[in-house]
Coordinates of C-alpha atoms (C1' of nucleotides) in Angstrom, one line a residue:
Chain A
X1 CA -0.2 0.2 -0.2
X2 CA 2.3 2.6 -1.0
X3 CA -0.6 4.7 -3.4
X4 CA -1.1 7.7 -1.1
X5 CA -4.8 8.1 -0.3
X6 CA -6.6 10.7 -2.2
X7 CA -10.2 11.2 -2.7
X8 CA -12.2 13.7 -4.1
X9 CA -15.9 14.8 -3.5
X10 CA -17.5 15.9 -7.3
X11 CA -20.2 18.2 -7.0
X12 CA -22.6 19.4 -9.7
X13 CA -23.8 23.0 -9.3
X14 CA -26.9 21.7 -10.7
X15 CA -28.6 21.8 -7.4
X16 CA -28.2 22.6 -3.7
X17 CA -26.4 19.8 -1.7
X18 CA -29.2 18.2 0.5
X19 CA -27.9 15.8 3.3
X20 CA -27.0 12.9 0.9
X21 CA -24.9 14.5 -0.8
X22 CA -23.3 16.3 2.0
X23 CA -23.0 12.9 3.9
X24 CA -21.1 11.6 1.1
X25 CA -18.9 15.0 1.5
X26 CA -18.5 13.6 4.9
X27 CA -17.5 9.8 4.0
X28 CA -15.1 11.6 1.5
X29 CA -13.3 13.6 4.1
X30 CA -13.3 11.6 6.9
X31 CA -12.0 8.6 4.9
X32 CA -8.9 10.7 3.8
X33 CA -8.2 12.2 7.1
X34 CA -8.3 8.9 8.8
X35 CA -6.0 7.6 6.1
X36 CA -4.3 10.8 6.4
X37 CA -4.5 11.4 2.6
X38 CA -6.1 14.3 0.9
X39 CA -9.1 15.5 0.3
X40 CA -9.9 17.2 -3.3
X41 CA -13.0 19.0 -4.4
X42 CA -14.0 19.1 -8.1
X43 CA -16.4 20.9 -9.7
X44 CA -18.1 18.9 -12.3
X45 CA -20.0 21.6 -14.5
X46 CA -19.9 20.4 -17.7
X47 CA -23.7 20.7 -17.3
X48 CA -24.0 24.0 -18.8
X49 CA -27.5 24.3 -19.3
X50 CA -28.7 23.0 -15.6
X51 CA -26.5 25.1 -13.7
X52 CA -28.1 26.9 -10.9
X53 CA -27.3 29.9 -9.8
X54 CA -26.2 30.1 -6.4
X55 CA -26.1 26.2 -5.7
X56 CA -22.1 26.3 -5.7
X57 CA -22.1 28.9 -3.1
X58 CA -24.4 26.9 -1.4
X59 CA -22.2 23.5 -1.8
X60 CA -19.0 25.7 -0.6
X61 CA -20.7 27.0 2.2
X62 CA -22.5 23.8 3.8
X63 CA -18.7 22.3 3.6
X64 CA -17.2 25.1 5.3
X65 CA -20.2 25.1 8.0
X66 CA -19.1 21.5 8.6
X67 CA -15.7 21.9 8.7
X68 CA -14.8 19.6 5.5
X69 CA -12.1 21.8 4.7
X70 CA -10.6 20.6 1.5
X71 CA -6.8 20.3 0.8
X72 CA -7.0 20.7 -3.4
X73 CA -9.7 22.6 -5.1
X74 CA -11.8 25.7 -5.9
X75 CA -10.4 28.8 -4.3
X76 CA -7.4 27.1 -2.3
X77 CA -6.1 25.3 -5.7
X78 CA -3.2 22.7 -6.1
X79 CA -1.0 20.9 -8.3
X80 CA -3.7 19.0 -10.2
X81 CA -5.3 22.3 -11.2
X82 CA -7.6 23.2 -12.1
X83 CA -10.8 21.7 -10.5
X84 CA -13.3 22.7 -12.7
X85 CA -14.6 20.8 -15.3
X86 CA -15.5 23.4 -17.5
X87 CA -11.9 24.5 -17.4
X88 CA -10.4 20.9 -18.6
X89 CA -12.2 20.6 -21.7
X90 CA -9.1 19.4 -23.9
X91 CA -8.3 17.1 -21.9
X92 CA -11.5 15.2 -22.2
X93 CA -11.6 16.3 -26.1
X94 CA -8.2 14.5 -26.7
X95 CA -9.4 11.3 -24.3
X96 CA -12.6 10.9 -26.4
X97 CA -10.9 11.1 -29.9
X98 CA -8.2 8.5 -28.4
X99 CA -10.9 6.2 -28.0
X100 CA -12.6 7.0 -31.6
X101 CA -9.0 6.2 -33.0
X102 CA -8.7 3.2 -31.2
X103 CA -11.8 2.3 -32.3
X104 CA -13.1 2.2 -28.8
X105 CA -15.8 4.5 -29.3
X106 CA -17.5 6.3 -32.7
X107 CA -19.7 9.1 -33.6
X108 CA -23.3 9.2 -33.7
X109 CA -24.9 11.7 -35.8
X110 CA -28.2 10.5 -34.8
X111 CA -30.5 13.5 -33.4
X112 CA -32.5 13.8 -30.4
X113 CA -35.6 13.5 -31.7
X114 CA -34.6 10.2 -33.6
X115 CA -33.6 9.0 -30.2
X116 CA -36.8 10.4 -28.2
X117 CA -38.8 8.2 -30.8
X118 CA -36.9 5.4 -30.7
X119 CA -36.9 5.5 -26.7
X120 CA -40.8 6.1 -27.3
X121 CA -41.1 2.7 -29.3
X122 CA -38.8 0.9 -26.8
X123 CA -41.3 1.8 -24.0
X124 CA -44.2 0.5 -26.0
X125 CA -42.7 -2.6 -27.0
X126 CA -41.6 -2.9 -23.2
X127 CA -38.2 -3.7 -24.2
X128 CA -35.1 -2.2 -22.3
X129 CA -34.4 1.3 -23.3
X130 CA -30.9 2.1 -24.8
X131 CA -29.5 3.8 -28.1
X132 CA -29.8 1.4 -30.5
X133 CA -26.5 1.5 -32.2
X134 CA -27.2 2.7 -35.8
X135 CA -24.2 4.8 -36.3
X136 CA -21.9 2.1 -34.4
X137 CA -21.2 1.0 -38.3
X138 CA -21.2 3.8 -39.9
X139 CA -19.0 4.1 -42.9
X140 CA -16.2 7.0 -43.7
X141 CA -18.0 8.3 -46.2
X142 CA -21.4 8.6 -44.4
X143 CA -19.7 9.8 -41.4
X144 CA -18.4 12.5 -44.1
X145 CA -21.5 12.9 -45.7
X146 CA -23.5 13.6 -42.2
X147 CA -20.4 16.2 -40.9
X148 CA -21.1 18.1 -44.3
X149 CA -25.0 18.5 -43.5
X150 CA -23.5 20.3 -40.4
X151 CA -24.7 18.0 -38.1
X152 CA -22.3 17.9 -35.0
X153 CA -21.6 14.5 -33.6
X154 CA -21.6 12.8 -30.1
X155 CA -19.2 10.7 -29.0
X156 CA -20.5 7.2 -28.0
X157 CA -18.9 4.2 -26.1
X158 CA -18.2 0.9 -27.9
X159 CA -19.5 -1.2 -25.7
X160 CA -18.4 -5.2 -25.8
X161 CA -21.3 -6.8 -27.1
X162 CA -20.7 -10.0 -24.7
X163 CA -18.7 -10.6 -21.8
X164 CA -19.1 -9.6 -18.1
X165 CA -17.5 -6.9 -16.7
X166 CA -16.9 -7.6 -12.8
X167 CA -15.4 -5.3 -9.7
X168 CA -14.9 -5.4 -6.3
X169 CA -16.9 -2.7 -4.3
X170 CA -15.1 -2.3 -0.8
X171 CA -18.7 -2.0 0.4
X172 CA -20.7 -4.4 -2.1
X173 CA -17.9 -7.3 -2.2
X174 CA -17.8 -8.8 -5.9
X175 CA -20.3 -7.1 -8.6
X176 CA -20.9 -8.4 -12.0
X177 CA -22.6 -6.8 -14.8
X178 CA -23.6 -8.8 -18.5
X179 CA -22.1 -6.3 -21.2
X180 CA -25.2 -6.9 -23.3
X181 CA -27.5 -5.2 -20.5
X182 CA -25.5 -2.0 -21.2
X183 CA -25.7 0.5 -24.4
X184 CA -23.7 2.7 -26.2
X185 CA -23.4 5.8 -23.5
X186 CA -22.4 9.1 -24.5
X187 CA -19.1 10.2 -23.8
X188 CA -18.9 13.5 -25.5
X189 CA -21.8 15.7 -26.0
X190 CA -22.4 17.7 -29.2
X191 CA -21.8 20.7 -27.1
X192 CA -18.3 20.0 -26.6
X193 CA -18.7 19.1 -23.1
X194 CA -18.0 16.0 -21.7
X195 CA -20.4 13.8 -20.2
X196 CA -19.9 12.5 -16.5
X197 CA -18.8 8.9 -17.5
X198 CA -15.7 10.1 -19.6
X199 CA -14.8 13.4 -17.4
X200 CA -14.8 11.8 -13.8
X201 CA -12.3 8.8 -15.4
X202 CA -9.9 11.1 -17.1
X203 CA -10.0 13.6 -13.8
X204 CA -9.6 11.3 -11.5
X205 CA -7.0 9.6 -13.2
X206 CA -4.9 13.0 -13.9
X207 CA -6.3 14.0 -10.2
X208 CA -4.4 10.8 -8.7
X209 CA -7.8 9.6 -7.2
X210 CA -7.3 6.6 -5.4
X211 CA -10.2 5.7 -3.9
X212 CA -14.0 6.4 -5.6
X213 CA -16.3 7.0 -2.7
X214 CA -19.7 8.2 -3.6
X215 CA -23.9 7.7 -3.6
X216 CA -25.4 4.1 -4.9
X217 CA -27.0 5.3 -7.4
X218 CA -23.2 4.9 -9.0
X219 CA -22.9 1.4 -9.1
X220 CA -25.0 0.5 -12.4
X221 CA -22.7 2.9 -14.0
X222 CA -19.5 1.5 -12.7
X223 CA -19.2 -1.7 -15.2
X224 CA -18.8 1.9 -18.1
X225 CA -16.4 3.1 -16.1
X226 CA -14.2 0.4 -15.5
X227 CA -14.2 -0.4 -19.4
X228 CA -13.2 3.4 -19.6
X229 CA -10.6 3.1 -17.4
X230 CA -9.6 0.0 -19.3
X231 CA -9.9 1.3 -22.9
X232 CA -7.7 4.5 -21.8
X233 CA -5.3 2.1 -20.0
X234 CA -5.7 3.5 -16.4
X235 CA -5.6 1.5 -13.4
X236 CA -9.0 1.7 -11.8
X237 CA -9.1 3.3 -8.4
X238 CA -10.6 1.3 -5.1
X239 CA -14.4 1.8 -5.4
X240 CA -17.3 2.0 -1.9
X241 CA -20.5 2.6 -3.1
X242 CA -22.3 4.5 0.3
X243 CA -25.8 3.5 0.8
X244 CA -28.2 6.3 -0.2
X245 CA -30.3 8.1 2.4
X246 CA -33.8 8.1 1.6
X247 CA -37.0 10.6 2.4
X248 CA -39.6 9.7 5.2
X249 CA -41.7 8.2 2.2
X250 CA -38.9 5.4 1.9
X251 CA -37.7 7.1 -1.7
X252 CA -35.0 9.1 -3.1
X253 CA -34.5 12.3 -1.4
X254 CA -36.0 15.2 -2.8
X255 CA -37.3 18.7 -2.3
X256 CA -40.7 17.3 -1.0
X257 CA -39.5 16.2 2.4
X258 CA -38.8 19.8 3.6
X259 CA -35.3 21.4 4.6
X260 CA -33.5 19.9 1.6
X261 CA -29.9 22.3 1.4
X262 CA -27.9 21.4 4.1
X263 CA -27.4 25.5 5.1
X264 CA -31.5 24.9 5.6
X265 CA -30.5 23.1 9.0
X266 CA -27.9 25.8 9.7
X267 CA -31.1 28.5 9.2
X268 CA -32.9 26.0 11.5
X269 CA -30.7 26.3 14.4
X270 CA -28.3 22.9 14.4
X271 CA -25.0 22.6 15.1
X272 CA -22.0 21.6 12.4
X273 CA -21.1 19.6 15.7
X274 CA -24.5 17.5 15.1
X275 CA -24.7 17.3 11.7
X276 CA -21.2 15.7 11.6
X277 CA -22.0 12.9 14.1
X278 CA -25.4 12.6 13.0
X279 CA -24.5 11.8 9.4
X280 CA -21.6 9.8 10.0
X281 CA -24.0 7.3 12.1
X282 CA -26.3 7.4 8.8
X283 CA -24.6 4.6 7.4
X284 CA -21.7 4.1 10.0
X285 CA -21.2 3.0 13.4
X286 CA -18.2 2.4 15.6
X287 CA -19.8 -0.1 17.5
X288 CA -23.0 -1.3 19.7
X289 CA -23.3 1.5 21.6
X290 CA -21.9 4.7 20.6
X291 CA -24.0 7.7 19.8
X292 CA -22.0 10.7 20.5
X293 CA -19.1 10.9 19.1
X294 CA -16.6 13.7 18.4
X295 CA -15.3 14.7 15.1
X296 CA -11.4 14.1 16.0
X297 CA -12.8 10.5 17.4
X298 CA -14.9 10.0 14.4
X299 CA -11.9 10.4 11.7
X300 CA -9.6 8.3 14.5
X301 CA -12.2 5.3 14.1
X302 CA -13.5 5.7 11.1
X303 CA -13.4 3.0 8.3
X304 CA -15.1 2.0 4.8
X305 CA -15.3 -1.2 6.4
X306 CA -17.9 -0.8 8.5
X307 CA -20.2 1.2 6.5
X308 CA -23.6 -0.2 6.2
X309 CA -25.0 -1.6 2.7
X310 CA -28.4 -0.5 3.6
X311 CA -30.3 2.9 2.5
X312 CA -31.2 4.5 5.3
X313 CA -33.9 6.9 6.4
X314 CA -33.0 10.3 7.8
X315 CA -34.8 10.8 11.4
X316 CA -35.4 14.2 12.2
X317 CA -36.1 13.5 15.6
X318 CA -33.2 11.8 16.4
X319 CA -31.3 14.8 15.1
X320 CA -33.2 17.3 17.2
X321 CA -32.4 15.1 20.5
X322 CA -28.4 14.9 19.5
X323 CA -28.4 18.9 18.7
X324 CA -30.0 19.1 22.3
X325 CA -27.4 16.8 23.7
X326 CA -24.6 19.5 21.6
X327 CA -26.3 22.3 23.2
X328 CA -25.9 21.2 26.4
X329 CA -22.3 20.3 26.0
X330 CA -21.4 24.1 25.2
X331 CA -19.7 26.3 27.5
X332 CA -21.8 28.9 28.6
X333 CA -19.9 31.8 26.3
X334 CA -20.0 29.3 23.4
X335 CA -23.8 28.6 23.5
X336 CA -24.5 32.4 24.0
X337 CA -22.4 33.3 21.3
X338 CA -24.2 31.1 18.8
X339 CA -27.5 31.5 20.4
X340 CA -27.2 35.5 19.8
X341 CA -28.3 35.8 15.8
X342 CA -31.1 33.5 16.7
X343 CA -32.1 35.4 18.9
X344 CA -31.3 38.9 17.1
X345 CA -33.4 37.3 14.6
X346 CA -36.2 35.9 16.4
X347 CA -37.0 38.5 18.9
X348 CA -39.6 41.4 18.3
X349 CA -38.1 45.2 16.7
X350 CA -40.3 46.3 19.2
X351 CA -37.7 45.1 21.7
X352 CA -34.6 47.4 22.1
X353 CA -31.4 47.1 20.5
X354 CA -28.4 46.3 20.9
X355 CA -29.0 43.8 23.1
X356 CA -27.3 43.8 26.6
X357 CA -24.8 40.8 26.6
X358 CA -24.2 40.5 29.9
X359 CA -27.8 40.3 31.0
X360 CA -28.1 37.7 27.7
X361 CA -25.5 35.9 28.8
X362 CA -27.8 35.4 32.4
X363 CA -30.6 35.0 30.5
X364 CA -29.1 32.0 28.3
X365 CA -27.5 30.5 31.5
X366 CA -31.0 29.8 32.3
X367 CA -32.6 28.3 28.7
X368 CA -29.4 26.4 27.8
X369 CA -30.8 23.1 29.0
X370 CA -34.0 23.7 27.3
X371 CA -33.0 24.6 23.6
X372 CA -32.9 22.0 21.3
X373 CA -32.5 24.2 18.3
X374 CA -31.2 27.5 18.4
X375 CA -34.1 28.8 16.6
X376 CA -36.6 28.3 20.0
X377 CA -34.1 30.6 22.0
X378 CA -36.1 34.0 21.3
X379 CA -39.2 31.9 22.3
X380 CA -38.1 30.9 25.3
X381 CA -36.5 34.1 26.8
X382 CA -38.7 36.2 25.2
X383 CA -40.0 37.2 28.7
X384 CA -37.0 38.3 30.0
X385 CA -36.7 41.1 27.6
X386 CA -40.6 42.5 27.1
X387 CA -41.4 45.5 28.5
X388 CA -44.9 44.3 29.5
X389 CA -46.3 40.7 30.2
X390 CA -49.2 39.3 28.4
X391 CA -51.4 36.8 30.0
X392 CA -54.8 36.1 31.2
X393 CA -55.1 36.9 34.8
X394 CA -57.0 33.6 35.7
X395 CA -53.4 32.0 34.9
X396 CA -52.6 33.1 38.3
X397 CA -55.0 31.4 40.3
X398 CA -53.1 27.9 40.9
X399 CA -55.0 24.5 41.5
X400 CA -57.4 24.6 44.5
X401 CA -56.9 28.1 45.1
X402 CA -59.0 31.1 44.6
X403 CA -59.3 34.7 43.4
X404 CA -58.5 36.1 47.3
X405 CA -55.8 33.2 48.1
X406 CA -54.1 33.8 44.8
X407 CA -54.5 38.1 45.7
X408 CA -53.0 37.3 48.9
X409 CA -49.7 35.5 48.1
X410 CA -48.8 37.9 45.7
X411 CA -49.1 40.5 48.4
X412 CA -47.4 39.0 50.8
X413 CA -44.7 37.9 48.3
X414 CA -44.4 41.7 47.5
X415 CA -44.3 42.5 50.9
X416 CA -41.6 40.2 51.8
X417 CA -39.3 40.4 49.3
X418 CA -39.2 44.3 48.7
X419 CA -37.1 45.1 51.7
X420 CA -34.2 42.3 50.6
X421 CA -30.8 43.8 49.6
X422 CA -29.4 41.1 47.8
X423 CA -31.6 40.0 45.1
X424 CA -29.8 36.4 44.9
X425 CA -31.4 32.8 44.4
X426 CA -30.6 31.7 48.1
X427 CA -32.1 35.0 49.7
X428 CA -35.3 34.8 47.5
X429 CA -35.6 30.6 48.6
X430 CA -35.4 31.6 52.0
X431 CA -37.9 34.3 52.3
X432 CA -40.4 32.4 49.7
X433 CA -40.3 28.9 50.7
X434 CA -41.0 29.5 53.8
X435 CA -43.6 31.6 53.1
X436 CA -45.6 29.1 51.1
X437 CA -45.9 27.1 54.4
X438 CA -47.0 30.5 56.6
X439 CA -49.8 30.7 54.2
X440 CA -50.9 27.0 53.9
X441 CA -49.8 26.7 50.4
X442 CA -48.2 24.0 48.6
X443 CA -44.4 25.2 47.3
X444 CA -45.9 24.4 43.5
X445 CA -48.9 26.9 44.5
X446 CA -47.1 29.7 45.4
X447 CA -44.1 29.3 43.1
X448 CA -46.6 28.6 40.3
X449 CA -48.5 32.0 41.1
X450 CA -45.3 33.9 41.2
X451 CA -44.3 32.6 38.3
X452 CA -46.9 33.4 36.2
X453 CA -46.6 36.4 37.7
X454 CA -43.2 37.3 36.8
X455 CA -42.8 35.4 33.6
X456 CA -46.4 35.4 32.3
X457 CA -46.1 31.8 31.8
X458 CA -46.9 28.5 33.5
X459 CA -43.4 27.0 32.0
X460 CA -40.1 28.6 32.3
X461 CA -36.9 28.6 34.4
X462 CA -37.0 28.0 38.2
X463 CA -38.5 30.5 39.7
X464 CA -35.4 32.1 41.9
X465 CA -32.9 32.3 39.4
X466 CA -35.6 33.8 37.3
X467 CA -36.4 36.6 39.4
X468 CA -32.7 36.8 39.7
X469 CA -31.9 37.8 36.5
X470 CA -34.6 39.9 36.3
X471 CA -33.5 41.7 39.0
X472 CA -35.0 43.6 41.9
X473 CA -37.1 46.4 40.1
X474 CA -38.3 43.9 37.6
X475 CA -39.2 41.1 39.2
X476 CA -41.4 43.8 41.9
X477 CA -43.4 45.7 38.7
X478 CA -44.3 42.7 37.8
X479 CA -46.0 41.2 40.9
X480 CA -47.1 44.7 41.4
X481 CA -48.9 44.3 38.0
X482 CA -49.9 40.8 38.9
X483 CA -51.8 42.3 41.7
X484 CA -53.3 44.6 39.9
X485 CA -54.7 42.9 37.1
X486 CA -56.2 40.2 39.8
X487 CA -57.7 43.8 41.2
X488 CA -60.0 44.1 38.6
Chain B
rG1 C1' -39.8 -4.4 -19.2
rC2 C1' -34.4 -5.4 -18.1
rC3 C1' -30.1 -4.7 -14.9
rC4 C1' -27.9 -4.0 -10.3
rC5 C1' -28.0 -3.3 -5.1
rC6 C1' -30.4 -4.3 -0.8
rA7 C1' -33.6 -6.9 3.9
rU8 C1' -33.0 -7.0 12.5
rC9 C1' -37.5 -2.8 16.6
rG10 C1' -42.0 2.7 14.0
rU11 C1' -36.5 5.0 12.7
rC12 C1' -31.2 4.7 13.1
rU13 C1' -28.1 0.2 14.1
rA14 C1' -25.0 -3.6 17.2
rG15 C1' -24.5 -8.5 15.4
rU16 C1' -19.8 -12.1 10.7
rG17 C1' -22.3 -20.1 13.6
rG18 C1' -23.2 -21.8 19.6
rC19 C1' -21.5 -15.9 24.2
rC20 C1' -28.8 -14.0 21.3
rU21 C1' -34.9 -16.3 25.6
rA22 C1' -30.9 -10.8 19.6
rG23 C1' -27.8 -5.5 22.3
rG24 C1' -28.0 0.1 22.3
rA25 C1' -30.0 5.1 20.4
rC26 C1' -34.5 8.1 19.1
rG27 C1' -39.6 8.1 19.7
rC28 C1' -43.9 6.3 22.4
rU29 C1' -44.4 4.9 27.7
rG30 C1' -44.9 3.9 33.3
rG31 C1' -42.3 5.4 37.9
rC32 C1' -38.2 8.3 40.5
rC33 C1' -36.5 13.6 41.5
rU34 C1' -38.9 18.3 41.7
rU35 C1' -41.7 25.0 42.4
rU36 C1' -43.4 24.4 36.1
rC37 C1' -40.4 22.8 32.1
rA38 C1' -35.9 21.0 30.7
rA39 C1' -32.4 18.1 31.8
rG40 C1' -31.3 13.0 34.7
rC41 C1' -32.4 8.0 36.9
rC42 C1' -34.9 3.4 36.8
rG43 C1' -38.6 0.3 34.2
rG44 C1' -41.7 -1.0 29.8
rU45 C1' -43.0 -1.0 24.6
rA46 C1' -41.0 -3.1 19.9
rA47 C1' -37.5 -6.6 15.1
rC48 C1' -34.1 -11.4 13.1
rA49 C1' -39.6 -10.3 5.8
rU50 C1' -41.4 -16.0 3.9
rG51 C1' -40.2 -20.7 2.2
rG52 C1' -36.7 -24.4 1.5
rA53 C1' -31.1 -26.1 2.0
rU54 C1' -26.2 -26.8 4.9
rU55 C1' -25.3 -28.1 9.8
rC56 C1' -25.3 -31.1 16.2
rG57 C1' -26.8 -25.9 16.2
rA58 C1' -28.2 -20.1 12.1
rA59 C1' -30.1 -13.5 12.5
rU60 C1' -25.2 -15.1 10.7
rU61 C1' -23.9 -19.6 5.0
rC62 C1' -26.6 -21.1 0.4
rC63 C1' -31.1 -20.6 -2.9
rA64 C1' -35.9 -19.4 -4.4
rU65 C1' -40.1 -16.1 -3.0
rU66 C1' -41.6 -11.5 -1.6
rG67 C1' -40.7 -6.5 -0.7
rG68 C1' -38.0 -1.9 -1.0
rG69 C1' -34.7 1.2 -3.5
rG70 C1' -31.1 2.6 -7.1
rG71 C1' -30.1 2.4 -12.7
rC72 C1' -31.6 1.8 -17.8
rG73 C1' -30.7 10.7 -20.8
rC74 C1' -26.2 14.6 -26.1
rC75 C1' -28.4 15.0 -16.2
rA76 C1' -24.9 14.3 -12.4

RNA sequence: GCCCCCAUCGUCUAGUGGCCUAGGACGCUGGCCUUUCAAGCCGGUAACAUGGAUUCGAAUUCCAUUGGGGGCGCCA
């Protein structure tokens, strides 16, 4: 094993990167890092018509967000560049011409219209679709004639009519295809651009790619690739076809399945470390119990052999749970920093900006363990920032209490905490806990009433901590407001 | 239709002939803790697709069936 490990992620800017694409990128990256090899990004921009504006940017954003740094590729360069296929056209043309000269490929002048009617006919007769090889044995004269008519040909591979093509896949094992079931596929389009098949083989060889780790949807075209390597005289790389990720309805992931682009997960308040961990476990496992595995441990322990062969369904509930785990692991400063953009975005404009960072930090300390997605921070902490609380007075009245008792509880509480010099958790508890008993109430009743009074909600962080963060002035004002509400 | 891949709880998975009356996690659920919620802790629910074969013994090997997925483009 003297060949250095070189793995490429080859995205196409024809769509936004969904979790399936990104999971492939992650596995490519992790394997390269694990093996101490090189991770390469190569942009497969050979379909000019289908290029989606912004898609490439989203792909890079996604990779960067997840920390999947590349050693060679766009923006960083490298000695095997350029890393955009659209800038390597001469290489493909040369390879195609060589294949034609060798007799392994031929020019095809069939029009798209003819191919379309041919396919329609095949569908009608229920025979396998595929090019009927009309131009496979065109004489040089016929070819010249077509050329003269101004028809720009495509280049097709001259598929062997019999025999088998087989290869070993790290994940699938030995796979064999009958050559007769594969048609003469296109290598070079009439617009001068190569197809994926040609371009990827030429580049994987030129870039010294050692391992092709890609989605299972490529498994069926691998025999074509093997044959191309052979025809070109290139040694094939190691192949590993990853199981695909399915939507909840068991079909291939598509736009119908909600948050499609990886960047949507960022916007939905997921942490990149969560995504890396979760995606890694979608198709790979360390052992029979490890769920939380940090990036460095993932890199250290990763192996292609432990990748599953089964397609997996993306389970968003588990992702949410895992995000909560990662959020709770963050230091308070780290959490505050990550939550801030979501707070700025989620809090209503009516709340004065800039936010007091010191205060925000105290608030975040109380909600951190209750957050599962960063998008929740604004809602969970809104009452800490609002000037006046809007809630129904009836909410103040706890179970087995009446209006009079509630009013009294509020009034006495106000009296007892007003003189407090220190508005700290311990001091508040020292006063209020005995008060419950004095009033003949359960702590749940008294604290519940005060919770609604100070937060406007029945569900909130622990009472004393909440009061301490709100501060004396605001707390007393809110209790007074509650008394006023009860009095009406 | 043809080709290829796959098949363990609802979902993600462990399991490579005996350690499996199948383990872990999410979810759901009962309880504990508790000022609500969350977190945490303890417990429960739930799976080897089916039929053959090999073997003393099969979730694990082989075959078939069924089911699911992918591919069959001048897309990648």
